[in-house]
Coordinates of C-alpha atoms in Angstrom, one line a residue:
M24 CA -0.1 -0.1 -0.1
N25 CA 0.9 3.5 -1.0
H26 CA 1.9 5.6 2.6
R27 CA 3.1 8.8 0.8
L28 CA 2.4 11.7 2.5
S29 CA 2.6 14.9 -0.4
F30 CA 3.3 17.8 2.6
E31 CA 6.5 18.6 3.8
V32 CA 7.6 21.9 5.8
R33 CA 10.7 23.3 3.9
D34 CA 12.4 26.9 3.7
G35 CA 10.1 27.9 6.9
G36 CA 7.1 27.1 4.8
L37 CA 4.6 24.4 4.0
W38 CA 4.9 22.8 0.6
R39 CA 2.9 20.1 -1.3
D40 CA 4.6 18.1 -3.8
G41 CA 7.4 20.6 -4.4
T42 CA 5.1 23.5 -4.5
P43 CA 4.5 25.9 -2.1
F44 CA 1.2 25.2 -0.3
P45 CA -0.8 28.3 1.4
V46 CA -3.2 26.8 3.5
A47 CA -6.6 28.1 2.9
G48 CA -9.5 26.6 4.7
V49 CA -12.2 26.3 7.4
D50 CA -12.8 24.2 10.6
Y51 CA -15.6 21.9 10.3
H52 CA -18.8 20.6 12.0
P53 CA -21.5 18.9 9.9
S54 CA -24.6 21.3 10.7
A55 CA -27.0 18.8 11.5
A56 CA -24.9 16.8 13.3
G57 CA -22.4 19.3 15.4
C58 CA -19.9 17.4 17.5
R59 CA -21.7 14.3 16.8
I60 CA -20.2 13.5 13.0
W61 CA -18.8 10.5 13.8
T62 CA -22.2 8.7 15.3
D63 CA -25.2 10.8 13.2
W64 CA -23.0 10.0 10.2
D65 CA -23.9 11.4 7.1
P66 CA -21.7 11.0 4.4
S67 CA -23.7 12.8 2.1
A68 CA -23.6 15.9 3.8
L69 CA -19.9 15.8 4.4
R70 CA -19.6 15.1 0.6
R71 CA -22.0 18.8 0.0
D72 CA -20.3 20.5 2.2
F73 CA -16.7 19.9 0.9
R74 CA -17.5 20.4 -2.7
A75 CA -19.3 23.8 -1.4
M76 CA -15.8 24.3 0.1
A77 CA -13.8 23.7 -2.8
D78 CA -16.2 25.9 -5.0
T79 CA -15.4 28.7 -2.8
G80 CA -11.2 28.5 -3.6
L81 CA -10.6 26.6 -0.1
N82 CA -8.0 23.9 -0.1
T83 CA -8.0 22.5 3.3
V84 CA -10.2 21.5 6.2
R85 CA -10.0 21.0 9.3
I86 CA -11.7 18.2 11.3
F87 CA -12.0 17.0 14.8
L88 CA -11.8 13.3 16.2
F89 CA -13.5 13.1 19.3
W90 CA -11.9 10.4 21.2
R91 CA -14.6 8.9 23.0
D92 CA -16.3 8.2 20.0
F93 CA -13.3 6.1 18.4
E94 CA -12.7 4.6 21.5
P95 CA -15.4 4.1 24.0
T96 CA -14.4 1.4 26.0
A97 CA -10.8 1.5 27.3
G98 CA -9.0 -0.6 24.7
Q99 CA -11.6 -1.0 22.5
H100 CA -11.5 0.7 19.2
D101 CA -14.7 1.0 17.4
P102 CA -13.9 0.0 13.7
V103 CA -17.2 1.5 12.2
V104 CA -16.1 4.6 13.2
F105 CA -12.5 4.9 12.1
D106 CA -13.9 3.3 9.0
R107 CA -16.0 6.2 8.7
L108 CA -12.6 8.6 9.5
R109 CA -11.4 7.2 6.2
T110 CA -14.2 7.9 4.1
A111 CA -14.4 11.5 5.7
V112 CA -10.9 12.0 4.4
D113 CA -11.4 10.1 1.2
L114 CA -14.4 12.2 0.5
A115 CA -12.0 15.2 1.4
A116 CA -9.5 14.2 -1.2
E117 CA -12.5 13.8 -3.8
A118 CA -13.5 17.5 -3.7
G119 CA -9.6 18.3 -4.0
L120 CA -9.2 19.3 -0.1
A121 CA -6.3 18.7 2.3
C122 CA -7.1 17.1 6.1
V123 CA -5.9 18.5 9.3
L124 CA -7.2 15.9 11.6
S125 CA -7.4 17.2 15.3
L126 CA -6.7 13.7 17.2
L127 CA -7.6 14.1 21.3
T128 CA -10.7 16.1 20.6
I129 CA -12.3 16.4 24.3
W130 CA -12.4 20.1 24.7
M131 CA -14.9 22.1 22.8
N132 CA -17.0 25.1 22.5
G133 CA -15.8 25.4 26.3
Q134 CA -17.4 21.7 27.5
R135 CA -15.2 18.5 28.1
L136 CA -16.6 16.3 25.7
D137 CA -14.5 13.2 27.7
L138 CA -14.4 9.8 27.9
P139 CA -16.6 7.5 30.2
W140 CA -13.7 5.9 31.6
R141 CA -11.1 8.4 32.1
R142 CA -12.4 9.0 35.2
G143 CA -10.6 12.3 36.1
R144 CA -7.2 10.7 35.4
G145 CA -4.5 13.1 34.3
L146 CA -4.1 13.3 30.2
F147 CA -0.5 14.4 30.4
D148 CA 1.2 12.5 33.2
D149 CA -1.0 9.1 33.9
A150 CA 1.0 6.2 32.4
E151 CA -2.1 4.0 31.3
L152 CA -3.4 7.0 29.7
L153 CA -0.6 7.9 28.1
E154 CA -0.4 4.4 26.7
R155 CA -4.2 4.4 26.0
Q156 CA -3.2 7.8 23.3
R157 CA -0.4 6.4 21.8
A158 CA -2.2 3.3 20.7
Y159 CA -5.0 5.3 19.5
A160 CA -2.9 7.7 17.4
R161 CA -1.3 4.3 15.8
R162 CA -4.7 3.3 14.9
V163 CA -5.8 6.2 13.6
A164 CA -2.7 6.4 11.7
V165 CA -3.2 2.9 10.1
A166 CA -6.7 4.3 9.0
L167 CA -4.7 6.8 6.9
H168 CA -2.6 4.7 5.1
G169 CA -2.6 5.9 1.5
A170 CA -4.4 9.0 2.3
G171 CA -2.2 11.3 0.5
N172 CA -4.3 14.5 1.6
V173 CA -3.8 14.3 5.1
L174 CA -1.5 17.6 5.5
A175 CA -1.2 17.2 9.6
V176 CA -2.6 16.0 12.4
D177 CA -3.2 18.3 15.5
L178 CA -2.8 16.5 18.8
G179 CA -5.9 18.0 20.6
D180 CA -7.8 21.2 20.3
E181 CA -6.5 23.9 23.0
I182 CA -5.5 20.7 25.0
A183 CA -4.7 22.6 28.1
N184 CA -8.1 23.0 29.0
V185 CA -9.0 19.2 29.4
D186 CA -7.2 19.1 32.4
P187 CA -7.8 22.1 34.9
G188 CA -4.0 21.8 36.3
A189 CA -2.4 21.3 33.0
A190 CA -1.3 25.2 32.9
R191 CA 1.2 24.3 35.7
L192 CA 2.7 21.2 34.5
P193 CA 6.5 21.2 34.0
R194 CA 7.5 21.9 30.6
D195 CA 9.1 18.9 29.9
T196 CA 6.3 16.8 30.6
V197 CA 4.6 18.8 27.9
A198 CA 7.3 18.6 25.3
A199 CA 7.2 14.8 26.1
W200 CA 4.1 14.3 25.9
Q201 CA 3.9 16.0 22.7
T202 CA 7.2 14.0 21.6
G203 CA 5.6 10.7 22.3
L204 CA 2.3 11.3 20.4
A205 CA 4.0 12.5 17.4
E206 CA 6.3 9.5 17.5
A207 CA 3.5 7.0 18.0
L208 CA 1.5 8.9 14.7
R209 CA 5.1 8.5 12.6
E210 CA 5.4 5.0 13.9
E211 CA 2.8 4.2 11.1
L212 CA 3.5 7.3 8.7
P213 CA 6.7 8.6 8.5
G214 CA 7.0 11.7 7.5
L215 CA 3.3 13.1 9.0
L216 CA 3.6 16.6 9.8
V217 CA 1.9 16.6 13.7
T218 CA 1.1 19.9 15.3
Q219 CA -1.0 21.3 18.6
A220 CA -3.4 23.9 18.9
N221 CA -3.5 26.5 21.6
D222 CA -5.3 29.7 22.5
A223 CA -3.6 32.6 22.7
S224 CA -2.1 32.1 26.6
G225 CA 0.2 30.1 24.8
V226 CA 2.3 33.3 24.1
L227 CA 0.5 35.7 26.4
G228 CA 0.3 33.1 29.4
A229 CA 2.7 30.9 31.2
A230 CA 1.1 28.0 30.2
P231 CA 3.8 25.4 29.1
F232 CA 1.5 24.8 26.0
G233 CA 2.8 27.3 23.3
P234 CA 5.4 27.7 20.1
D235 CA 8.7 28.1 22.9
N236 CA 7.9 24.5 24.0
A237 CA 7.0 22.9 20.8
S238 CA 10.1 21.4 19.5
G239 CA 8.5 17.7 19.0
L240 CA 6.0 19.4 16.5
D241 CA 6.1 20.7 12.6
L242 CA 3.7 23.0 12.5
I243 CA 3.1 25.9 14.8
A244 CA -0.9 26.1 15.3
L245 CA -2.1 29.4 17.0
H246 CA -5.6 30.6 17.9
G247 CA -6.2 34.1 18.7
F248 CA -9.6 35.2 19.3
P249 CA -9.9 38.7 20.7
T250 CA -12.7 38.7 23.1
W251 CA -10.3 36.0 25.1
A252 CA -6.6 37.6 25.0
P253 CA -5.0 38.1 28.0
V254 CA -4.6 41.9 27.1
S255 CA -6.7 44.9 27.0
I256 CA -8.0 44.7 23.8
E257 CA -10.7 47.3 23.4
S258 CA -13.1 45.9 21.3
T259 CA -13.3 43.4 18.3
S260 CA -13.2 46.6 15.7
S261 CA -10.3 48.3 17.7
Y262 CA -6.6 48.3 16.2
K263 CA -5.3 45.8 18.5
A264 CA -7.8 43.0 17.9
S265 CA -6.6 42.5 14.3
N266 CA -3.2 43.0 15.3
L267 CA -3.4 40.2 17.6
V268 CA -2.9 37.0 15.3
P269 CA -0.4 38.6 13.3
F270 CA 1.7 38.9 16.2
L271 CA 1.6 35.5 17.3
V272 CA 2.4 34.4 13.9
R273 CA 5.7 36.6 14.4
Y274 CA 6.1 35.2 17.7
A275 CA 5.9 31.5 16.6
R276 CA 8.1 32.2 13.9
A277 CA 10.8 32.5 16.1
F278 CA 10.2 29.0 17.0
G279 CA 9.0 27.0 13.8
V280 CA 6.4 27.6 11.0
P281 CA 2.8 29.0 12.1
L282 CA -0.4 27.8 11.2
V283 CA -3.4 29.7 12.0
D284 CA -5.8 26.9 12.3
E285 CA -9.0 28.9 14.4
L286 CA -9.8 32.5 13.2
T287 CA -13.1 34.5 13.7
S288 CA -14.6 37.0 16.1
Y289 CA -17.3 36.3 18.7
G290 CA -20.3 38.4 19.9
T291 CA -20.0 40.5 16.9
D292 CA -22.8 41.4 13.9
E293 CA -21.7 40.3 10.8
A294 CA -20.1 43.7 9.3
T295 CA -17.7 43.9 12.5
T296 CA -16.9 39.8 12.0
A297 CA -16.4 40.5 7.8
A298 CA -14.0 43.5 8.7
Y299 CA -12.0 41.7 11.5
L300 CA -11.8 38.7 9.8
R301 CA -10.6 40.7 6.3
A302 CA -8.1 42.8 8.2
A303 CA -6.7 39.4 10.6
T304 CA -6.4 37.5 8.0
A305 CA -4.3 39.4 5.4
S306 CA -2.4 40.7 8.2
A307 CA -1.4 37.4 9.7
L308 CA -0.8 35.9 5.8
G309 CA 1.7 38.9 5.5
N310 CA 3.3 38.3 8.4
G311 CA 4.0 34.8 7.7
A312 CA 1.5 32.4 8.3
A313 CA 1.8 29.6 6.5
G314 CA -2.0 29.6 6.0
V315 CA -5.4 30.6 7.9
L316 CA -8.3 28.0 8.7
A317 CA -11.3 30.1 9.7
W318 CA -14.0 29.1 12.2
C319 CA -16.3 27.6 11.3
W320 CA -18.0 26.8 7.9
Q321 CA -21.8 27.0 8.8
D322 CA -24.1 27.7 11.6
I323 CA -25.0 24.6 13.4
A324 CA -28.2 22.8 14.0
S325 CA -27.6 20.4 16.3
T326 CA -28.8 21.3 19.7
E327 CA -26.8 18.3 21.3
E328 CA -23.5 18.8 23.9
P329 CA -22.2 21.2 23.6
Y330 CA -24.7 23.4 22.1
Q331 CA -27.5 22.7 25.5
Q332 CA -24.7 24.7 27.1
R333 CA -23.3 27.2 25.1
P334 CA -26.2 27.7 22.4
G335 CA -24.1 30.9 21.4
E336 CA -21.3 28.5 20.0
R337 CA -24.0 27.8 17.3
F338 CA -24.0 31.2 15.2
V339 CA -20.6 32.2 14.1
G340 CA -20.3 30.1 10.9
L341 CA -19.4 31.7 7.9
H342 CA -22.9 30.6 6.3
R343 CA -26.0 30.5 7.6
L344 CA -28.3 27.6 8.5
D345 CA -29.9 28.0 5.1
G346 CA -26.3 27.7 3.7
T347 CA -26.0 31.3 2.0
P348 CA -22.8 32.8 2.7
R349 CA -22.3 35.8 5.3
P350 CA -20.3 39.0 4.6
A351 CA -17.4 37.6 6.1
M352 CA -16.8 34.9 3.5
A353 CA -16.3 37.2 0.7
G354 CA -13.9 39.2 2.5
L355 CA -12.0 35.8 3.5
R356 CA -12.0 34.5 0.2
E357 CA -10.0 37.4 -1.0
A358 CA -7.2 37.3 1.7
L359 CA -6.9 33.5 0.7
R360 CA -6.6 33.7 -3.1
A361 CA -4.1 36.1 -2.6
A362 CA -2.5 34.1 0.2
P363 CA 0.8 33.4 -2.5
R364 CA 1.2 37.3 -3.0
L365 CA 0.7 38.1 0.5
R366 CA 3.6 36.3 1.9
P367 CA 6.7 37.8 3.3
G368 CA 9.9 37.5 1.3
P369 CA 13.0 35.6 2.5
G370 CA 15.0 38.2 3.8
R371 CA 15.3 39.2 7.1
A372 CA 13.7 42.7 9.0
P373 CA 16.0 45.2 10.1
V374 CA 14.7 45.0 13.7
A375 CA 14.7 42.3 15.8
L376 CA 12.5 42.0 19.0
Y377 CA 14.4 39.9 21.3
L378 CA 12.4 37.7 23.9
P379 CA 14.2 37.2 26.8
E380 CA 14.6 33.7 28.1
R381 CA 12.3 34.0 31.0
A382 CA 9.8 36.2 29.1
R383 CA 7.0 33.6 29.4
I384 CA 7.8 32.0 32.5
D385 CA 6.2 33.3 35.8
G386 CA 7.6 31.6 38.9
G387 CA 4.9 32.6 40.8
S388 CA 6.8 34.5 43.8
Y389 CA 7.3 37.4 45.4
L390 CA 10.6 37.6 43.1
D391 CA 8.7 37.6 40.0
T392 CA 7.0 40.5 38.3
G393 CA 4.8 38.1 35.8
V394 CA 5.2 37.0 32.5
G395 CA 6.9 39.2 30.2
T396 CA 5.1 38.8 26.6
V397 CA 2.3 41.4 27.4
A398 CA 5.2 43.8 26.7
T399 CA 6.4 41.9 24.1
F400 CA 3.0 42.6 22.2
Y401 CA 2.9 46.2 22.7
A402 CA 6.5 46.2 21.3
Y403 CA 5.8 44.8 18.4
L404 CA 2.8 47.0 17.9
L405 CA 5.2 50.1 18.5
L406 CA 7.4 49.1 16.0
K407 CA 4.4 48.7 13.5
R408 CA 3.2 52.1 14.3
A409 CA 6.8 53.3 13.4
H410 CA 6.5 51.5 10.1
L411 CA 9.3 49.6 11.4
D412 CA 10.0 46.2 9.8
V413 CA 10.7 43.4 12.8
D414 CA 11.2 40.0 13.4
I415 CA 11.1 38.4 16.7
V416 CA 13.8 36.3 17.8
A417 CA 14.5 33.9 20.5
G418 CA 18.0 33.3 20.0
D419 CA 21.2 35.3 18.8
P420 CA 20.0 38.7 17.7
T421 CA 23.6 39.7 16.5
G422 CA 23.3 41.2 13.1
Y423 CA 20.1 43.1 13.6
R424 CA 20.4 47.1 13.4
L425 CA 18.1 47.9 16.2
V426 CA 17.5 45.0 18.9
V427 CA 14.3 45.4 21.5
C428 CA 14.1 44.0 24.7
P429 CA 11.0 45.8 26.2
S430 CA 10.3 46.2 30.2
V431 CA 12.3 43.1 31.3
G432 CA 11.2 41.6 34.0
H433 CA 14.0 38.5 34.4
V434 CA 16.9 38.8 32.8
T435 CA 19.7 35.9 32.3
L436 CA 23.3 35.5 31.9
T437 CA 22.6 34.2 28.3
D438 CA 20.3 37.1 27.5
L439 CA 22.5 39.5 28.6
D440 CA 25.8 37.5 26.5
R441 CA 23.5 37.7 23.8
L442 CA 22.3 41.3 23.5
G443 CA 26.4 42.6 24.6
R444 CA 27.0 40.6 21.6
A445 CA 25.0 42.0 19.7
A446 CA 25.9 45.6 20.7
R447 CA 29.7 44.9 20.2
H448 CA 29.2 43.9 16.5
G449 CA 27.0 47.4 15.9
A450 CA 23.4 47.0 16.4
T451 CA 21.9 49.7 18.7
V452 CA 20.2 47.4 21.5
Y453 CA 17.2 48.9 23.2
Y454 CA 16.6 47.8 26.6
S455 CA 13.7 49.0 29.3
M456 CA 13.4 47.6 32.3
A457 CA 10.1 46.4 34.5
D458 CA 11.8 44.8 37.6
H459 CA 14.8 47.0 39.1
L460 CA 17.0 44.4 40.2
H461 CA 16.4 41.0 38.4
G462 CA 15.3 43.3 35.4
F463 CA 18.3 45.2 35.5
P464 CA 21.2 44.4 32.4
G465 CA 24.4 45.7 34.8
S466 CA 25.8 48.7 34.7
A467 CA 28.3 47.5 31.8
L468 CA 25.3 47.4 29.3
A469 CA 23.3 50.0 30.8
G470 CA 25.8 52.7 31.6
A471 CA 24.3 53.4 34.4
E472 CA 23.7 51.5 38.4
P473 CA 21.0 51.2 40.6
V474 CA 21.0 53.4 43.7
D475 CA 17.4 52.3 45.1
Y476 CA 14.1 51.5 44.5
T477 CA 11.2 53.9 45.5
L478 CA 7.5 53.9 45.7
L479 CA 7.2 57.5 45.3
A480 CA 6.2 57.9 41.6
A481 CA 5.8 61.7 41.8
G482 CA 8.4 63.6 40.1
R483 CA 8.7 60.3 37.5
E484 CA 5.2 61.1 35.8
H485 CA 6.9 61.2 32.3
V486 CA 10.2 60.7 30.4
E487 CA 11.2 63.7 28.6
W488 CA 13.9 63.5 25.5
D489 CA 14.2 67.0 24.2
A490 CA 10.9 68.4 22.9
D491 CA 9.5 65.1 23.3
R492 CA 7.6 63.7 26.4
W493 CA 6.0 60.4 27.2
A494 CA 3.9 59.4 30.5
I495 CA 4.3 57.0 32.6
D496 CA 1.4 54.8 34.1
W497 CA 3.5 52.9 37.1
A498 CA 0.3 51.7 38.7
A499 CA -0.8 50.1 35.3
A500 CA 2.8 48.6 35.2
R501 CA 2.6 47.1 38.4
V502 CA 5.8 48.0 39.2
R503 CA 8.2 50.1 41.5
P504 CA 10.4 53.0 39.6
S505 CA 14.2 53.1 40.3
V506 CA 16.8 55.5 41.2
L507 CA 19.7 55.5 38.7
A508 CA 23.3 56.9 38.8
V509 CA 25.0 57.7 35.4
T510 CA 28.3 55.7 34.8
T511 CA 29.6 55.2 31.7
G512 CA 26.4 56.5 29.7
Q513 CA 25.0 59.9 28.5
V514 CA 21.7 60.9 29.8
L515 CA 19.2 61.2 26.7
G516 CA 16.0 61.9 28.6
R517 CA 14.9 62.9 32.2
Y518 CA 12.2 62.3 34.5
P519 CA 10.2 65.9 35.4
D520 CA 12.4 65.7 38.9
G521 CA 15.7 65.8 36.6
T522 CA 17.1 61.9 37.6
P523 CA 17.9 60.3 34.4
A524 CA 15.3 57.9 32.7
L525 CA 16.7 57.0 29.4
V526 CA 20.4 56.4 28.8
R527 CA 22.7 56.0 26.1
N528 CA 25.7 53.8 26.5
P529 CA 28.7 53.0 24.0
V530 CA 29.0 49.5 23.8
G531 CA 32.2 48.0 21.3
A532 CA 30.8 49.1 18.0
G533 CA 27.7 49.5 19.0
Q534 CA 25.5 51.0 21.6
V535 CA 22.6 51.0 24.5
V536 CA 19.7 52.6 24.9
F537 CA 18.2 51.9 28.5
C538 CA 15.3 53.0 29.5
A539 CA 14.7 52.9 33.5
A540 CA 11.1 52.6 32.7
P541 CA 8.5 49.7 32.0
F542 CA 7.6 51.8 28.6
E543 CA 5.7 49.1 27.2
R544 CA 4.3 47.3 30.0
Q545 CA 2.4 49.9 31.1
L546 CA 0.5 50.5 27.7
D547 CA -1.7 47.3 28.7
V548 CA -4.5 49.7 29.3
P549 CA -7.7 50.2 27.3
G550 CA -7.6 53.0 25.1
R551 CA -3.8 54.0 26.2
L552 CA -2.0 52.8 23.2
T553 CA -3.6 54.7 20.4
A554 CA -4.3 57.8 22.6
A555 CA -0.7 59.1 22.0
A556 CA 2.1 58.9 19.6
W557 CA 4.3 56.3 22.2
E558 CA 6.0 55.1 18.6
G559 CA 7.7 58.3 18.6
L560 CA 10.4 56.9 21.3
Y561 CA 10.8 53.9 18.9
R562 CA 11.3 56.1 16.0
R563 CA 13.5 58.4 17.7
V564 CA 15.9 55.3 18.9
A565 CA 15.8 53.9 15.5
A566 CA 17.3 56.9 14.5
L567 CA 20.0 56.3 16.6
A568 CA 20.5 53.4 14.8
G569 CA 20.3 55.0 11.4
L570 CA 17.3 53.0 10.3
A571 CA 14.5 54.9 8.5
P572 CA 11.5 53.0 7.2
E573 CA 11.7 52.1 3.2
V574 CA 8.1 53.4 3.2
E575 CA 5.9 55.0 5.8
C576 CA 2.8 57.2 5.9
A577 CA 1.5 59.5 8.9
D578 CA -1.0 57.5 9.9
P579 CA 0.4 54.7 12.8
D580 CA -3.0 52.5 12.2
V581 CA -1.8 51.6 8.9
E582 CA 0.6 48.3 8.9
I583 CA 3.2 48.8 5.9
L584 CA 5.0 45.5 5.3
P585 CA 7.5 45.5 2.4
G586 CA 9.0 43.1 0.5
R587 CA 6.7 40.4 -0.8
A588 CA 7.9 37.0 -1.6
A589 CA 5.9 36.9 -5.2
D590 CA 7.3 40.5 -6.1
P591 CA 10.0 42.3 -3.6
H592 CA 8.9 45.6 -5.4
E593 CA 5.1 45.4 -3.7
V594 CA 4.3 46.4 -0.2
L595 CA 0.9 44.9 1.6
L596 CA -1.0 47.9 3.4
V597 CA -3.4 46.8 6.3
N598 CA -5.7 49.2 7.8
H599 CA -5.8 48.0 11.3
A600 CA -8.7 51.0 12.2
P601 CA -12.5 50.7 11.9
T602 CA -12.6 53.6 9.7
V603 CA -11.5 54.7 6.2
R604 CA -7.9 56.1 5.8
R605 CA -6.5 58.3 3.3
V606 CA -3.0 58.4 3.4
Q607 CA 0.4 59.4 1.7
L608 CA 2.6 56.9 1.4
R609 CA 6.7 58.5 1.5
W610 CA 8.9 56.0 -0.4
R611 CA 12.7 56.3 0.1
T612 CA 14.4 56.6 -3.5
P613 CA 18.1 56.2 -4.1
A614 CA 18.0 60.2 -4.8
G615 CA 17.0 60.7 -1.1
R616 CA 14.1 62.6 -2.5
P617 CA 10.8 60.8 -1.2
V618 CA 8.1 59.6 -3.6
C619 CA 4.5 60.0 -2.6
Q620 CA 1.5 57.9 -3.4
E621 CA -1.9 58.5 -1.8
V622 CA -4.0 55.2 -1.0
V623 CA -7.5 55.1 0.1
L624 CA -8.2 52.3 2.5
D625 CA -11.7 51.1 4.0
G626 CA -12.0 50.4 7.7
K627 CA -9.9 47.0 8.0
D628 CA -9.0 46.7 4.5
W629 CA -5.6 45.9 2.7
R630 CA -3.8 46.2 0.0
L631 CA -0.9 45.6 -2.2
L632 CA 0.6 48.3 -3.6
A633 CA 3.8 48.3 -6.2
R634 CA 6.7 50.3 -5.8
P635 CA 7.0 53.7 -8.1
P636 CA 9.5 52.8 -10.9
E637 CA 13.1 53.7 -9.8
Q638 CA 12.9 55.8 -13.3
R639 CA 10.3 58.0 -12.1
H640 CA 11.9 58.7 -8.4
D641 CA 12.5 62.5 -9.1
E642 CA 9.4 62.9 -10.6
A643 CA 6.2 63.9 -8.9
P644 CA 3.4 61.2 -8.8
S645 CA 1.1 60.9 -11.5
H646 CA -2.4 60.8 -11.1
H647 CA -2.5 57.8 -13.0
E648 CA -0.2 55.9 -10.6
Q649 CA -2.9 53.8 -8.6
P650 CA -2.7 51.0 -6.3
V651 CA -2.8 47.4 -7.3
P652 CA -5.9 46.3 -6.7
H653 CA -6.3 43.1 -4.7

């Protein structure tokens, strides 16, 4: 029997039979059966839905395997259900769809559809249950022999929610669990791609399920629902909402190949949902996602569990109960159809957003200031608002011109070695501090030393750098101000009381700009980010590094992504604001004279724009120069 699998991860992307494969698909429950897909079996419904998906231009469907249906009694696999699984995969292939299969589906829509025989045993550390999982995984893999359209197996949808204590498991336990299951699958299907889907707490929380603990996986699956994000996202229409998933994508790229396998909005009307999906999808693809699977294909007619407990989960489909598409479907199709053109090019950005080793670890003691990736999120947004292209980097940042290390609460010797090396090799390292003891980078980098801490924020209400001023909300940051004495550095900015707040220190061929305030962390307050030009600090630091955006505009709500893979001379523009924006793009040219183009973007809209021809760099822009339509 042919066991050949046609999908592989290569060059930071997903390929099928030697060709790049941008995932464009949906998550799926049949409307009538809902989560009883395997017991209320209706292959005609699957055939009809899969053909409809393909007709809309989609290429992938994600299907959930409810473990209790496949193994209703411990050690007893139901052969009928396994045959149905293979039929479902074959029906998808018949329609031209690839499949992502969620293996250990227990948690669904806020309810545990649990195994009747588990009896509360731990999914990740009970020896007998671990063996049952591996045996089940091998049996699923056997059922998939010869199916060339299996893109990946997802070990378990938001699996950390199955056991209440899973968020406190040791990281090694979770990594071993993932690796063990992946190996069990590959015993029967060598080369099978494996992933595991997590919500935003896998990046913005301390749970051990996340991109930084996924070494046994091939793809890093991400969910980013703004309603439940552990940061202050004001609304689904807000600037931060449609930036959430792109940030998660950039974060995951520091550790592997990201796949957004759930994306939608909850509690929103049809227009808001459509706008959110339009911007979030385009930006996620533009920031390097291998593809997007939107939640979900159609509203659910079933009233069986979990829908009797959470009936609102029935009405978040891209299609209504009668099969008519909602407005979100058109915008999603546009972005997914353009996915090959939206992908970033192979080069790296000039700016590294550095992840300290303990950025996502909260020791939970009085010595700790909490998870640091909230500050990473705001640093990412500030760089975007300054139109500075950025990579998130978890290892050595040497070679980047600007390295940003925001609001650090816990720095290690490895972190200091990496940052020092980057500076000595010519980088400008911007380092802001959240904890005056465990986040202080040392006087050799900071050019200053701590004198004391203070609980009195009076006199330290803002940072002044020449004519620029940025307020600091110490209460929002939940850290104590520190008192500094400058040693080898030069004071760039001060607090109102005259004490140093920003220090520039030469280090080797480069420099460190040390900020004594938790500049990014204190932005996590509703409405605060967009209420002032906070990105001005990053612009000034970038200027010290000799960096200027290749193309920029005066509107910080418009994301600018240069250097597309399909055409390096195109940029992707995404308007993350909910309202129309008319912007003047300014391109840098070899002659140093900017070329301007006017672009109008609807709220939460996107567009690809061609670089003005080089021969026109000294000419005024023509009224006939129009943005390339998407």
